[in-house]
């Protein structure tokens, strides 16, 4: 059982506060997302043996061999989706309904699709319980999307696909965003964000994740039916469902009509997605590759070991072969493509035989050169291009799996080979693997324009330690007088604030609503942390990193929160006074302090001496 469950229902504000601490520590910082996750109680979506773990930041099993994602991942995916209040959102994979319920508070309408009738029916009951009238549910094959309602402003997929499903990409509105995990279902996948523009699709790789697979087809035999969650649902239905599901085993599989068919663990594939701290990142799988060499006037890129032709607008294998004097049937067979198929502009076609008149591929590089006076500067020169590796696509491979195999970015792979916007590849296709880009020149090698100044050179001490040096003092040291005790001379006016500083130190980070819900105070490791005012300890709990959090309730509906301390010296229910020791500052040297009016955070500096 988590520490949050030590709190009774009467202390729900403190319980929710810890829950939101977990989310913020994992990088969920959007105020709208946090507010939605505060309102939608995850405990209502978790029943049975795992009910007491509803407020832990962990995935949990639900019926039909599925999982409810850990809260921090739900928040991060929602945050990455950048949902607006007028957006129409498609969710593929209703599951427990938790993700759809949160989205419903942020957008105009949510369409959510799942292949398991049982999950959809149970989610509908919860939507009515929360009064969510803007969710439309459907039992259907989510991999095909919902074309009759397309296009969508946002699409979120809560199961892993081999690569972004083409039907879903086609149903994304221009300017829209899709968040989807891609990769093999039996391995760690990559969470990506797709942005659609007038010119195509842009992909950001966000993080490694683990999801259950996106499965085609339905989990039942009845035809799909459309259901709408109405606002005036009956609480009696909810109570009956909650009672029944509490005594059911949640690791259940779903039969043809959604019935319980016994406990199963063979298809339980939880999404172990911890370690997200610091928020989402758009770091690519590898450093950006160097640009693909430009083709020669004949449209050919020549390497020592092979040659490729670059397709022009409207080109096919037949037209390229005719231009280069090659056998079209032989070239088409070599590339596993029909000779008359129209190619994308920029697509590469591997040549089975060499074209004699082609020019070798080159790249430009900046290299140091010495002039006739012995001075060294950096000049731009042309050098032979390094030969990239070739890969022949095997059945079942995707652009994503190939990029991961060679440790390159999928966008670089697409640009080098002229792949279409949906990243489609075909078995037998010959791809060039991008060559890693060159390291940027050192500052000392950069030539600047006259009058613009020069970069600061690297000091010798950056590569080798300076020699030891002993300098005799010019005079005897002056004795420094002791600092005055400012606390003993403080006037009455300066002590009239509601609270005192909980620890001695300067404020290292100020309050920012939605970003930093309190202040961070620099404190010496081991420094005493004390209560800011008189009150009662309402909670002593821990965050996801097991760092203690203390909540003190004060008169006037105020609460103070203390984090970043060790050696807790108080217990829940204990009465404290201003200055009562709570613990000691941790070795990191920062103490986090919050003041809350009810559950809303306020600027602590307005309450401090």
Coordinates of C-alpha atoms in Angstrom, one line a residue:
X1 CA 0.0 0.0 0.0
X2 CA 1.3 3.5 -0.8
X3 CA 1.8 6.2 1.7
X4 CA -1.0 8.1 0.1
X5 CA -3.4 5.5 1.2
X6 CA -2.5 6.1 4.9
X7 CA -4.6 9.2 4.6
X8 CA -8.4 8.8 5.3
X9 CA -11.0 10.2 2.9
X10 CA -11.4 13.2 5.2
X11 CA -7.8 14.1 4.2
X12 CA -8.4 13.9 0.5
X13 CA -6.8 17.3 -0.2
X14 CA -3.5 16.1 1.2
X15 CA -3.9 12.8 -0.7
X16 CA -4.5 14.6 -4.0
X17 CA -1.6 17.0 -3.2
X18 CA 0.8 14.1 -3.0
X19 CA -0.7 12.7 -6.2
X20 CA 0.0 16.0 -8.0
X21 CA 3.5 16.1 -6.5
X22 CA 4.1 12.7 -8.3
X23 CA 2.9 14.2 -11.6
X24 CA 5.0 17.3 -11.3
X25 CA 8.1 15.4 -10.4
X26 CA 7.7 13.3 -13.6
X27 CA 7.5 16.4 -15.8
X28 CA 3.7 17.1 -16.0
X29 CA 3.6 20.9 -15.6
X30 CA 0.7 22.1 -17.8
X31 CA -1.8 23.7 -15.3
X32 CA -4.8 22.6 -17.4
X33 CA -3.6 19.0 -17.5
X34 CA -2.9 19.0 -13.8
X35 CA -6.3 20.5 -13.0
X36 CA -8.0 17.8 -15.2
X37 CA -6.1 15.0 -13.5
X38 CA -7.0 16.5 -10.1
X39 CA -10.7 16.4 -10.9
X40 CA -10.8 12.9 -12.5
X41 CA -10.3 10.5 -9.6
X42 CA -8.1 7.5 -10.8
X43 CA -9.4 5.5 -7.9
X44 CA -12.8 5.2 -9.7
X45 CA -11.1 3.4 -12.7
X46 CA -9.2 0.8 -10.6
X47 CA -11.1 -2.0 -8.9
X48 CA -10.5 -5.4 -7.4
X49 CA -7.2 -6.5 -6.0
X50 CA -5.4 -3.4 -7.2
X51 CA -7.8 -0.8 -5.8
X52 CA -5.5 0.2 -3.0
X53 CA -2.8 1.0 -5.5
X54 CA -4.8 3.5 -7.5
X55 CA -2.8 6.5 -6.4
X56 CA 0.6 5.0 -7.1
X57 CA 2.5 6.1 -10.2
X58 CA 2.4 2.7 -11.8
X59 CA 0.4 0.8 -14.6
X60 CA -2.2 -1.6 -13.3
X61 CA -4.1 -4.4 -14.9
X62 CA -7.7 -4.1 -16.0
X63 CA -10.0 -6.7 -17.7
X64 CA -9.4 -8.1 -21.2
X65 CA -5.6 -8.3 -20.6
X66 CA -5.2 -4.6 -20.8
X67 CA -3.7 -2.0 -18.5
X68 CA -4.5 1.4 -17.1
X69 CA -1.4 3.5 -17.7
X70 CA 0.6 5.1 -14.9
X71 CA -0.7 8.6 -14.2
X72 CA 2.5 10.4 -15.1
X73 CA 2.5 8.9 -18.6
X74 CA -1.2 9.8 -19.0
X75 CA -0.2 13.4 -18.1
X76 CA 2.9 13.5 -20.3
X77 CA 1.0 12.2 -23.3
X78 CA -1.9 14.6 -22.8
X79 CA 0.6 17.4 -22.3
X80 CA 2.4 16.5 -25.6
X81 CA -0.9 16.5 -27.4
X82 CA -1.3 20.2 -26.7
X83 CA -5.1 20.0 -26.6
X84 CA -7.2 23.1 -27.1
X85 CA -10.7 23.8 -25.9
X86 CA -12.2 23.7 -29.4
X87 CA -10.4 20.6 -30.5
X88 CA -12.0 17.3 -31.7
X89 CA -9.9 14.4 -30.4
X90 CA -9.8 10.7 -31.4
X91 CA -8.5 8.2 -28.8
X92 CA -7.6 4.7 -30.1
X93 CA -7.8 2.4 -27.1
X94 CA -10.5 3.3 -24.6
X95 CA -9.2 0.8 -22.0
X96 CA -10.4 1.9 -18.5
X97 CA -11.6 5.3 -19.8
X98 CA -9.2 7.2 -17.6
X99 CA -7.4 9.0 -20.5
X100 CA -10.6 9.8 -22.3
X101 CA -12.1 11.3 -19.2
X102 CA -9.1 13.6 -18.7
X103 CA -9.2 14.7 -22.4
X104 CA -12.9 15.4 -22.1
X105 CA -12.2 18.3 -19.7
X106 CA -9.7 19.8 -22.1
X107 CA -11.4 19.7 -25.5
X108 CA -14.8 20.1 -27.3
X109 CA -15.4 16.4 -28.0
X110 CA -13.6 13.1 -27.6
X111 CA -14.2 10.1 -29.8
X112 CA -12.8 6.9 -28.2
X113 CA -12.6 3.5 -29.9
X114 CA -11.8 0.1 -28.4
X115 CA -12.1 -3.4 -29.7
X116 CA -13.4 -4.8 -26.4
X117 CA -17.1 -4.3 -25.8
X118 CA -16.7 -4.9 -22.0
X119 CA -14.2 -2.1 -21.6
X120 CA -16.3 0.3 -23.6
X121 CA -19.5 -0.5 -21.6
X122 CA -17.7 -0.1 -18.2
X123 CA -16.1 3.1 -19.3
X124 CA -19.4 4.6 -20.4
X125 CA -20.7 4.0 -16.8
X126 CA -17.8 6.0 -15.4
X127 CA -18.2 8.8 -18.0
X128 CA -21.8 9.2 -16.8
X129 CA -20.7 9.1 -13.2
X130 CA -18.3 12.1 -13.8
X131 CA -21.0 14.0 -15.8
X132 CA -18.9 13.9 -19.0
X133 CA -21.4 14.4 -21.9
X134 CA -18.8 15.2 -24.6
X135 CA -17.5 11.6 -25.1
X136 CA -18.6 9.4 -27.9
X137 CA -17.6 5.8 -27.6
X138 CA -17.5 3.0 -30.3
X139 CA -16.7 -0.7 -30.3
X140 CA -14.6 -1.0 -33.4
X141 CA -11.1 -1.7 -34.8
X142 CA -9.2 1.4 -33.8
X143 CA -6.3 0.8 -36.2
X144 CA -8.6 2.1 -38.9
X145 CA -9.6 5.2 -37.0
X146 CA -13.0 6.8 -37.4
X147 CA -13.2 8.0 -41.0
X148 CA -16.8 9.1 -40.8
X149 CA -15.8 11.7 -38.1
X150 CA -12.5 12.8 -39.7
X151 CA -10.5 15.0 -39.8
X152 CA -9.4 15.2 -36.1
X153 CA -7.5 18.0 -34.5
X154 CA -5.7 15.6 -32.2
X155 CA -5.2 11.8 -32.2
X156 CA -3.9 9.8 -29.3
X157 CA -3.1 6.0 -29.5
X158 CA -2.7 4.1 -26.3
X159 CA -1.3 0.9 -27.8
X160 CA 1.9 0.3 -29.7
X161 CA 1.9 0.0 -33.5
X162 CA 4.7 -1.1 -35.8
X163 CA 4.7 2.4 -37.2
X164 CA 2.2 5.2 -37.3
X165 CA -1.0 3.7 -38.9
X166 CA -1.6 5.1 -42.3
X167 CA -5.4 5.5 -41.8
X168 CA -4.8 7.5 -38.7
X169 CA -2.3 9.8 -40.4
X170 CA -4.8 10.4 -43.1
X171 CA -7.5 11.4 -40.6
X172 CA -5.3 14.0 -38.9
X173 CA -6.2 17.6 -39.8
X174 CA -3.6 19.9 -41.3
X175 CA -1.9 21.5 -38.2
X176 CA -3.0 18.5 -36.1
X177 CA -1.0 16.4 -33.7
X178 CA -0.9 12.7 -33.0
X179 CA 0.9 11.0 -30.1
X180 CA 1.5 7.3 -30.6
X181 CA 4.0 4.6 -29.4
X182 CA 5.7 2.7 -32.2
X183 CA 7.8 -0.4 -32.3
X184 CA 7.6 -4.2 -31.7
X185 CA 5.2 -5.3 -29.0
X186 CA 7.8 -7.5 -27.4
X187 CA 10.4 -4.8 -27.0
X188 CA 10.8 -1.3 -25.7
X189 CA 9.0 1.2 -28.0
X190 CA 9.4 4.8 -28.9
X191 CA 6.7 7.4 -28.1
X192 CA 6.5 9.8 -31.0
X193 CA 4.6 13.0 -31.7
X194 CA 3.5 13.6 -35.3
X195 CA 2.6 17.1 -36.6
X196 CA 0.9 17.3 -39.9
X197 CA 1.6 20.4 -42.1
X198 CA 0.8 21.4 -45.7
X199 CA 4.1 19.8 -46.8
X200 CA 3.7 16.4 -44.9
X201 CA 4.4 15.0 -41.5
X202 CA 7.1 16.0 -38.9
X203 CA 8.1 13.4 -36.3
X204 CA 9.5 14.0 -32.8
X205 CA 10.8 11.1 -30.8
X206 CA 9.8 11.7 -27.2
X207 CA 10.8 8.8 -25.0
X208 CA 11.2 5.1 -24.7
X209 CA 8.0 3.4 -23.5
X210 CA 6.3 0.0 -23.1
X211 CA 2.7 -0.5 -24.2
X212 CA 0.4 -3.3 -25.0
X213 CA 0.2 -3.9 -28.8
X214 CA -2.3 -2.3 -31.1
X215 CA -4.3 -5.4 -32.4
X216 CA -6.4 -5.3 -35.5
X217 CA -10.0 -6.7 -35.5
X218 CA -12.6 -6.8 -32.7
X219 CA -12.6 -8.5 -29.4
X220 CA -16.2 -9.7 -30.0
X221 CA -18.5 -11.1 -32.7
X222 CA -21.3 -8.5 -32.7
X223 CA -21.4 -5.7 -35.2
X224 CA -20.0 -2.3 -34.0
X225 CA -22.4 0.0 -32.2
X226 CA -22.1 3.6 -31.4
X227 CA -22.8 4.8 -27.9
X228 CA -23.0 8.3 -26.4
X229 CA -22.3 9.0 -22.7
X230 CA -25.1 11.2 -21.5
X231 CA -24.7 13.6 -18.6
X232 CA -27.8 12.4 -16.7
X233 CA -26.6 8.8 -16.0
X234 CA -28.0 7.0 -13.0
X235 CA -25.8 6.6 -10.0
X236 CA -27.5 3.2 -9.2
X237 CA -26.0 1.7 -12.3
X238 CA -22.6 2.9 -11.2
X239 CA -23.0 1.5 -7.7
X240 CA -24.0 -1.9 -9.1
X241 CA -21.0 -2.0 -11.4
X242 CA -18.6 -0.8 -8.8
X243 CA -19.8 -3.5 -6.4
X244 CA -19.5 -6.3 -9.0
X245 CA -16.1 -5.2 -10.2
X246 CA -14.7 -4.9 -6.7
X247 CA -15.2 -8.7 -6.2
X248 CA -14.1 -9.7 -9.7
X249 CA -10.6 -10.6 -10.6
X250 CA -9.3 -7.8 -12.7
X251 CA -6.7 -9.8 -14.6
X252 CA -9.6 -11.3 -16.7
X253 CA -9.7 -11.9 -20.4
X254 CA -12.8 -11.0 -22.5
X255 CA -14.7 -13.6 -24.5
X256 CA -16.5 -13.0 -27.8
X257 CA -19.2 -11.0 -26.0
X258 CA -17.1 -9.4 -23.3
X259 CA -17.8 -12.1 -20.7
X260 CA -15.3 -13.1 -18.0
X261 CA -13.4 -16.3 -19.0
X262 CA -11.0 -16.6 -16.1
X263 CA -7.7 -15.2 -14.9
X264 CA -5.0 -14.9 -17.5
X265 CA -1.4 -13.6 -17.2
X266 CA 0.0 -14.6 -20.6
X267 CA -1.2 -11.4 -22.3
X268 CA -0.5 -9.0 -19.4
X269 CA 1.9 -6.5 -20.9
X270 CA 2.2 -3.6 -18.6
X271 CA 3.8 -0.3 -19.8
X272 CA 6.8 0.0 -17.5
X273 CA 7.4 3.7 -18.2
X274 CA 9.2 5.1 -15.2
X275 CA 12.1 7.5 -15.2
X276 CA 10.4 10.3 -17.2
X277 CA 11.7 13.0 -14.9
X278 CA 12.5 16.4 -16.4
X279 CA 9.6 16.4 -18.8
X280 CA 9.4 15.4 -22.4
X281 CA 12.4 15.6 -24.7
X282 CA 12.5 15.8 -28.5
X283 CA 16.1 14.4 -28.6
X284 CA 16.5 12.2 -31.7
X285 CA 17.7 8.6 -31.5
X286 CA 21.1 9.7 -32.8
X287 CA 22.8 13.0 -33.8
X288 CA 21.5 14.5 -37.0
X289 CA 23.1 13.1 -40.1
X290 CA 25.0 15.0 -42.7
X291 CA 23.0 16.0 -45.7
X292 CA 22.7 13.5 -48.6
X293 CA 25.2 14.4 -51.3
X294 CA 23.8 16.2 -54.3
X295 CA 23.4 14.1 -57.5
X296 CA 25.4 14.9 -60.6
X297 CA 23.7 16.4 -63.7
X298 CA 22.5 13.0 -64.7
X299 CA 20.8 12.5 -61.3
X300 CA 23.2 9.9 -60.0
X301 CA 25.1 9.7 -56.7
X302 CA 28.2 7.6 -57.1
X303 CA 30.1 5.9 -54.3
X304 CA 33.0 3.5 -54.8
X305 CA 30.9 0.5 -54.0
X306 CA 27.5 1.3 -55.6
X307 CA 25.5 4.0 -57.3
X308 CA 21.9 5.3 -56.8
X309 CA 19.7 7.5 -59.0
X310 CA 17.6 10.2 -57.5
X311 CA 14.1 10.5 -58.9
X312 CA 12.8 13.7 -60.4
X313 CA 9.2 14.9 -60.3
X314 CA 7.1 12.3 -62.2
X315 CA 9.9 9.9 -62.7
X316 CA 9.5 6.1 -62.7
X317 CA 12.1 3.3 -63.0
X318 CA 11.4 3.2 -66.7
X319 CA 12.1 6.9 -67.3
X320 CA 15.3 6.8 -65.1
X321 CA 16.6 3.7 -66.9
X322 CA 15.9 5.3 -70.3
X323 CA 17.8 8.5 -69.2
X324 CA 20.8 6.4 -68.0
X325 CA 20.8 3.8 -70.7
X326 CA 20.0 0.9 -68.4
X327 CA 17.6 -2.1 -68.7
X328 CA 14.4 -1.0 -67.0
X329 CA 13.2 -4.6 -66.1
X330 CA 16.6 -5.3 -64.5
X331 CA 16.6 -2.0 -62.4
X332 CA 13.0 -2.7 -61.4
X333 CA 13.7 -6.2 -60.2
X334 CA 16.8 -5.0 -58.3
X335 CA 14.6 -2.5 -56.4
X336 CA 11.5 -4.8 -56.0
X337 CA 9.2 -2.3 -57.7
X338 CA 7.2 -2.1 -60.8
X339 CA 9.0 -0.3 -63.6
X340 CA 6.1 2.1 -64.3
X341 CA 5.3 3.1 -60.7
X342 CA 5.6 6.8 -60.3
X343 CA 8.3 7.6 -57.6
X344 CA 8.4 10.4 -55.1
X345 CA 10.6 13.3 -56.1
X346 CA 13.9 12.6 -54.3
X347 CA 13.4 8.9 -54.0
X348 CA 16.5 6.8 -54.6
X349 CA 16.8 3.9 -57.0
X350 CA 19.7 1.6 -56.6
X351 CA 21.5 0.8 -59.8
X352 CA 22.5 -2.9 -60.5
X353 CA 25.3 -1.8 -62.9
X354 CA 27.5 1.3 -62.8
X355 CA 26.9 4.3 -65.0
X356 CA 30.3 5.1 -66.5
X357 CA 29.8 8.9 -67.0
X358 CA 28.6 9.6 -63.5
X359 CA 30.6 11.9 -61.2
X360 CA 31.8 10.8 -57.7
X361 CA 29.8 12.0 -54.8
X362 CA 31.4 14.8 -52.8
X363 CA 30.7 16.8 -49.7
X364 CA 31.9 20.2 -48.5
X365 CA 34.1 20.4 -45.4
X366 CA 35.8 23.0 -43.3
X367 CA 39.5 22.2 -42.8
X368 CA 42.5 24.2 -41.5
X369 CA 44.9 25.6 -44.1
X370 CA 48.2 27.6 -43.8
X371 CA 48.9 30.5 -46.1
X372 CA 52.3 31.6 -47.4
X373 CA 53.0 33.7 -44.2
X374 CA 52.5 30.6 -42.0
X375 CA 49.1 31.8 -40.6
X376 CA 46.4 29.1 -40.1
X377 CA 42.8 29.6 -41.0
X378 CA 39.7 27.5 -41.8
X379 CA 38.7 27.1 -45.4
X380 CA 35.9 25.3 -47.2
X381 CA 36.9 22.5 -49.5
X382 CA 35.3 19.6 -51.4
X383 CA 36.1 16.0 -50.4
X384 CA 34.9 12.6 -51.5
X385 CA 31.6 11.7 -49.7
X386 CA 31.9 8.7 -47.2
X387 CA 30.0 5.7 -48.6
X388 CA 26.9 4.9 -46.5
X389 CA 25.8 1.4 -45.7
X390 CA 23.0 -0.1 -47.7
X391 CA 20.0 -2.0 -46.2
X392 CA 17.6 -4.3 -48.1
X393 CA 14.2 -4.1 -46.4
X394 CA 13.0 -7.5 -45.2
X395 CA 9.3 -8.5 -44.8
X396 CA 7.9 -7.0 -41.6
X397 CA 10.4 -4.2 -41.2
X398 CA 9.4 -0.6 -41.0
X399 CA 11.3 2.7 -41.3
X400 CA 11.2 2.9 -37.5
X401 CA 12.6 -0.5 -36.9
X402 CA 15.4 0.1 -39.5
X403 CA 16.3 3.5 -38.0
X404 CA 16.5 1.9 -34.5
X405 CA 18.6 -1.0 -35.8
X406 CA 21.3 1.4 -37.2
X407 CA 20.9 4.1 -34.5
X408 CA 19.9 6.9 -36.8
X409 CA 16.9 9.2 -36.8
X410 CA 13.9 8.2 -38.8
X411 CA 13.6 11.6 -40.3
X412 CA 17.2 11.4 -41.6
X413 CA 16.5 7.9 -43.0
X414 CA 13.4 9.4 -44.8
X415 CA 15.3 12.4 -46.2
X416 CA 18.2 10.4 -47.5
X417 CA 15.9 7.9 -49.3
X418 CA 13.0 10.2 -50.3
X419 CA 10.4 8.1 -48.3
X420 CA 6.8 9.2 -48.6
X421 CA 5.1 11.1 -45.8
X422 CA 3.7 7.9 -44.2
X423 CA 7.3 6.5 -44.0
X424 CA 6.2 3.4 -46.0
X425 CA 8.9 1.0 -47.1
X426 CA 8.5 -2.2 -49.2
X427 CA 10.2 -5.6 -48.9
X428 CA 13.3 -5.7 -51.2
X429 CA 13.7 -1.9 -51.2
X430 CA 17.3 -0.8 -51.0
X431 CA 17.9 2.0 -48.5
X432 CA 21.0 4.1 -47.8
X433 CA 21.7 4.4 -44.1
X434 CA 22.5 8.1 -43.3
X435 CA 26.1 9.0 -42.4
X436 CA 26.5 10.8 -39.1
X437 CA 27.1 14.5 -39.3
X438 CA 30.5 16.0 -38.6
X439 CA 31.4 17.5 -35.3
X440 CA 31.1 21.3 -35.2
X441 CA 34.4 23.2 -35.5
X442 CA 36.2 24.3 -32.4
X443 CA 35.8 28.0 -31.6
X444 CA 39.5 28.6 -32.3
X445 CA 39.0 27.4 -35.9
X446 CA 36.1 29.7 -36.7
X447 CA 36.9 32.6 -39.0
X448 CA 34.7 35.7 -38.2
X449 CA 33.9 38.7 -40.4
X450 CA 36.0 41.8 -39.9
X451 CA 34.7 44.0 -37.1
X452 CA 32.5 41.3 -35.6
X453 CA 34.9 40.2 -32.9
X454 CA 36.5 36.8 -32.3
X455 CA 35.3 34.0 -30.1
X456 CA 37.1 33.5 -26.8
X457 CA 39.9 31.0 -27.2
X458 CA 40.0 27.8 -25.1
X459 CA 42.3 28.5 -22.1
X460 CA 45.2 26.1 -21.5
X461 CA 43.8 25.1 -18.1
X462 CA 40.8 23.4 -20.0
X463 CA 43.1 20.6 -21.1
X464 CA 45.9 20.7 -18.6
X465 CA 46.1 21.8 -15.0
X466 CA 48.0 25.0 -14.3
X467 CA 51.2 24.6 -12.3
X468 CA 51.1 24.9 -8.5
X469 CA 51.7 28.5 -7.5
X470 CA 52.4 30.0 -4.1
X471 CA 52.0 33.7 -3.6
X472 CA 53.2 35.4 -0.5
X473 CA 50.5 37.6 1.0
X474 CA 51.1 41.4 0.7
X475 CA 49.9 42.0 4.2
X476 CA 48.5 40.2 7.2
X477 CA 44.9 39.2 7.0
X478 CA 42.3 41.5 8.5
X479 CA 40.2 39.9 11.2
X480 CA 36.5 39.9 10.1
X481 CA 34.1 41.0 12.8
X482 CA 31.2 38.7 13.7
X483 CA 28.1 39.4 11.7
X484 CA 25.3 41.0 13.7
X485 CA 22.3 38.9 14.8
X486 CA 19.6 40.5 12.6
X487 CA 16.9 38.4 14.2
X488 CA 17.5 39.9 17.6
X489 CA 17.2 43.4 16.3
X490 CA 14.2 42.9 14.1
X491 CA 11.4 45.4 14.6
X492 CA 7.8 44.5 15.3
X493 CA 6.7 45.5 11.9
X494 CA 9.1 43.0 10.2
X495 CA 7.6 40.2 12.2
X496 CA 4.0 40.8 11.5
X497 CA 3.7 38.2 8.6
X498 CA 1.7 35.0 8.9
X499 CA 4.7 32.6 8.6
X500 CA 8.4 32.5 9.2
X501 CA 11.0 31.1 6.9
X502 CA 11.2 27.3 7.4
X503 CA 15.0 27.2 6.9
X504 CA 17.8 29.7 6.8
X505 CA 18.9 30.5 3.2
X506 CA 18.2 32.5 0.1
X507 CA 15.3 31.9 -2.2
X508 CA 16.8 30.1 -5.2
X509 CA 13.6 29.8 -7.3
X510 CA 10.5 31.9 -6.9
X511 CA 6.9 31.0 -7.1
X512 CA 5.4 30.5 -10.6
X513 CA 1.8 29.4 -10.8
X514 CA 1.6 26.2 -12.8
X515 CA 5.4 25.8 -13.0
X516 CA 6.7 26.0 -9.5
X517 CA 3.9 25.9 -6.9
X518 CA 6.1 27.1 -4.1
X519 CA 9.6 28.5 -3.5
X520 CA 12.9 26.6 -3.4
X521 CA 15.3 27.7 -0.6
X522 CA 19.0 27.2 -0.7
X523 CA 20.0 25.5 2.5
X524 CA 23.2 23.9 3.9
X525 CA 22.9 20.1 4.0
X526 CA 21.7 19.1 7.4
X527 CA 20.3 22.5 8.2
X528 CA 17.3 22.5 10.5
X529 CA 13.9 22.8 8.8
X530 CA 11.1 24.0 11.1
X531 CA 7.4 24.7 11.0
X532 CA 6.6 28.1 9.5
X533 CA 3.7 28.6 11.9
X534 CA 1.5 27.0 14.5
X535 CA -0.7 24.2 13.3
X536 CA -1.2 20.4 13.1
X537 CA 0.7 17.9 11.0
X538 CA -1.9 16.7 8.5
X539 CA 0.3 14.3 6.5
X540 CA 3.8 12.8 6.5
X541 CA 4.3 11.0 3.2
X542 CA 6.9 10.5 0.4
X543 CA 7.2 11.4 -3.2
X544 CA 8.0 8.9 -6.0
X545 CA 11.7 9.2 -5.1
X546 CA 10.9 8.4 -1.5
X547 CA 11.8 11.9 -0.3
X548 CA 9.7 12.9 2.7
X549 CA 6.9 15.5 2.3
X550 CA 5.3 17.1 5.3
X551 CA 1.9 18.9 5.2
X552 CA 0.9 21.2 8.2
X553 CA -2.6 22.5 8.5
X554 CA -3.1 26.0 9.9
X555 CA -6.0 28.1 10.9
X556 CA -7.8 30.1 8.1
X557 CA -7.9 27.2 5.7
X558 CA -4.1 27.4 5.1
X559 CA -1.7 24.6 4.7
X560 CA 2.1 24.6 4.3
X561 CA 4.1 21.9 2.5
X562 CA 7.7 21.0 3.1
X563 CA 9.8 18.8 0.7
X564 CA 13.5 18.1 0.2
X565 CA 14.2 17.1 3.8
X566 CA 15.4 14.0 5.7
X567 CA 15.3 12.8 9.3
X568 CA 11.6 13.6 9.8
X569 CA 11.1 14.7 13.4
X570 CA 7.2 14.9 13.6
X571 CA 4.3 12.5 13.0
X572 CA 0.8 12.9 11.7
X573 CA -1.6 14.5 14.1
X574 CA 1.2 16.2 16.1
X575 CA 0.6 19.9 17.1
X576 CA 3.5 22.2 16.2
X577 CA 4.5 25.8 16.8
X578 CA 6.4 28.2 14.7
X579 CA 10.0 26.9 14.8
X580 CA 9.2 23.3 15.8
X581 CA 11.8 21.1 14.1
X582 CA 10.4 19.1 11.2
X583 CA 13.6 17.6 9.8
X584 CA 16.9 18.4 8.1
X585 CA 17.8 19.7 4.7
X586 CA 19.0 17.0 2.3
X587 CA 22.4 16.8 0.7
X588 CA 21.0 18.5 -2.5
X589 CA 20.9 21.7 -0.5
X590 CA 17.3 22.8 -1.6
X591 CA 14.2 22.9 0.5
X592 CA 10.8 23.2 -1.3
X593 CA 8.2 25.2 0.6
X594 CA 4.6 25.8 -0.4
X595 CA 1.6 27.7 1.0
X596 CA -1.9 26.6 0.0
X597 CA -5.2 28.3 0.6
X598 CA -7.5 25.2 0.6
X599 CA -5.9 23.3 -2.2
X600 CA -4.9 26.3 -4.4
X601 CA -1.2 27.2 -4.2
X602 CA -0.4 30.9 -3.4
X603 CA 2.8 32.8 -3.4
X604 CA 4.6 32.0 -0.1
X605 CA 6.6 35.2 -0.1
X606 CA 3.3 37.1 0.6
X607 CA 3.0 35.2 3.9
X608 CA 6.6 35.2 5.0
X609 CA 8.5 37.5 7.3

